[in-house]
Tab-separated table of C-alpha atoms in Angstrom:
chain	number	residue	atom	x	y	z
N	1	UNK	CA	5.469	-9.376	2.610
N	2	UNK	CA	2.953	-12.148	3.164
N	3	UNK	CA	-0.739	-12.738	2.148
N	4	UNK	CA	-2.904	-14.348	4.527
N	5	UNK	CA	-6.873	-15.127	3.786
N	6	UNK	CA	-9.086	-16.926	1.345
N	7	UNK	CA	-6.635	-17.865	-1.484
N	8	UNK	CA	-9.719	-19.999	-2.998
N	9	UNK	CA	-12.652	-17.142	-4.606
N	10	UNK	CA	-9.610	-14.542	-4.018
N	11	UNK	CA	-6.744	-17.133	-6.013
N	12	UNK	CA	-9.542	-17.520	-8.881
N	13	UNK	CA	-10.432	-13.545	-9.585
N	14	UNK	CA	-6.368	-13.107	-9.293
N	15	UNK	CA	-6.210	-15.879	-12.087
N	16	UNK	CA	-8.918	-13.541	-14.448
N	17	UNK	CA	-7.248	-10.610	-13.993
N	18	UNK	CA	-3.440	-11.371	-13.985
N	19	UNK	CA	-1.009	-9.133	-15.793
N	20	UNK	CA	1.419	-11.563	-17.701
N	21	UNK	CA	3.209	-13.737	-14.911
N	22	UNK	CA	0.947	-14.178	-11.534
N	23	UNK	CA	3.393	-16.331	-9.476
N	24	UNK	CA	1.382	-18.238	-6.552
N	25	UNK	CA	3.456	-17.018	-3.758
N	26	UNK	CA	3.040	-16.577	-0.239
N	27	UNK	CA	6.436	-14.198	0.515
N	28	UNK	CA	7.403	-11.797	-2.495
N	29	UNK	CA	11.047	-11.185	-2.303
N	30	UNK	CA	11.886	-7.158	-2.103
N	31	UNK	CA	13.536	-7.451	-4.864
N	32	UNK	CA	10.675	-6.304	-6.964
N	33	UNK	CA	10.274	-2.454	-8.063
N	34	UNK	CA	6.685	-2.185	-6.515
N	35	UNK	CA	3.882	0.212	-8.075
N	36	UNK	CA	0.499	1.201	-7.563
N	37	UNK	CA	-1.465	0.939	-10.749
N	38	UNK	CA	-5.303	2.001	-11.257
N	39	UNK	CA	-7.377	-1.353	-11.234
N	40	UNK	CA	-8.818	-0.082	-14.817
N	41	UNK	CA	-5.133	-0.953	-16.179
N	42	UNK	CA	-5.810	-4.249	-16.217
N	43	UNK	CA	-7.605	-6.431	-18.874
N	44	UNK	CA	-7.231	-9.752	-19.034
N	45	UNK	CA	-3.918	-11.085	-18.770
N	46	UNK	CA	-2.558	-7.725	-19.841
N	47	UNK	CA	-2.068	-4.448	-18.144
N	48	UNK	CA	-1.315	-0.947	-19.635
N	49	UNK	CA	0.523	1.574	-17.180
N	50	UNK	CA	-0.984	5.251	-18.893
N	51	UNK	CA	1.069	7.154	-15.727
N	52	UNK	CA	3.672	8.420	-17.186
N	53	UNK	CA	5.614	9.045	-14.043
N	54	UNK	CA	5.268	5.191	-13.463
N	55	UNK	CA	6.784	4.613	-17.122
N	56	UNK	CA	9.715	7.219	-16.329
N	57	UNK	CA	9.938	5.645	-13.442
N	58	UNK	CA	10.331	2.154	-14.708
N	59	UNK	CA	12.092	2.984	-17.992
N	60	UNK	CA	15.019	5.968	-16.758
N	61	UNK	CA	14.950	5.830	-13.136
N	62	UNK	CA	15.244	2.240	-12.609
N	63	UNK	CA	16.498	1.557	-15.445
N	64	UNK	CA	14.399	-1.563	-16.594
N	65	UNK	CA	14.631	-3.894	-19.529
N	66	UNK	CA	12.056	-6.451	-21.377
N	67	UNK	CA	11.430	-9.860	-19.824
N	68	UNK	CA	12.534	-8.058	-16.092
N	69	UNK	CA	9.284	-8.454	-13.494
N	70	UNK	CA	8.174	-5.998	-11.031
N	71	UNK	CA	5.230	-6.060	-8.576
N	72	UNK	CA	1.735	-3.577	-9.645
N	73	UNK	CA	-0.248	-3.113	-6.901
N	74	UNK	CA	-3.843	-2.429	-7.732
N	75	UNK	CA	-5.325	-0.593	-4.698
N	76	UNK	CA	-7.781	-3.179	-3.771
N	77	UNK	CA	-5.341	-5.468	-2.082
N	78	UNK	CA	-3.829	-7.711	-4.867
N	79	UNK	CA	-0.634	-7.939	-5.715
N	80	UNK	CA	0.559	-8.807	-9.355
N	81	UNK	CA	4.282	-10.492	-10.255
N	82	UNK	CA	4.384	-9.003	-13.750
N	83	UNK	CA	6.659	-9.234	-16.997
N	84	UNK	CA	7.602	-6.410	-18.944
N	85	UNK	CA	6.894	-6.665	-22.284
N	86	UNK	CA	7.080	-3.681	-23.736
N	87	UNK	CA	8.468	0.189	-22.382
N	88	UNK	CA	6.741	3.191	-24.498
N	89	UNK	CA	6.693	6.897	-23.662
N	90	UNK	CA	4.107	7.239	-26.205
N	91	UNK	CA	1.547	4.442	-25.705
């Protein structure tokens, strides 16, 4: 998957909003678990997944530890590399 357009104004509101590690990339590889996040969970350089299907998902399905990245996708075009830092059921 490629992005093509304005990486300048687009590159800077990607940099306000990232979700722990934003890697400037043009070609994501598929290895990345990919999910579609509301764009309310992020804040700052955080971002909270509340779905808990998207938390079973990550944490029983998939299997996935601390420190591993996957891709949230927040419905208005961006893309985010993110770290896990920490799996919850409850929060």
């Amino acid at each position: 998957m490629s992005y093509s357009g304005d990486l300048g104004n687009s590159f800077n509101e990607l940099q306000r909003s990232l979700a722990f590690t934003v890697w400037n990339c043009y070609s994501i590889p598929m290895r990345y678990h990919r999910f579609f996040v509301a764009p309310q969970a992020f804040s700052g350089r955080f971002a909270k997944i509340d779905d808990l299907e998207i938390v079973k998902q990550i944490s029983k399905v998939f299997r996935l530890q601390i420190n591993e990245e996957i891709i949230l996708l927040d419905g208005d075009g961006f893309e985010y590399v993110v770290r896990l830092l920490k799996i919850s059921p409850r929060e």
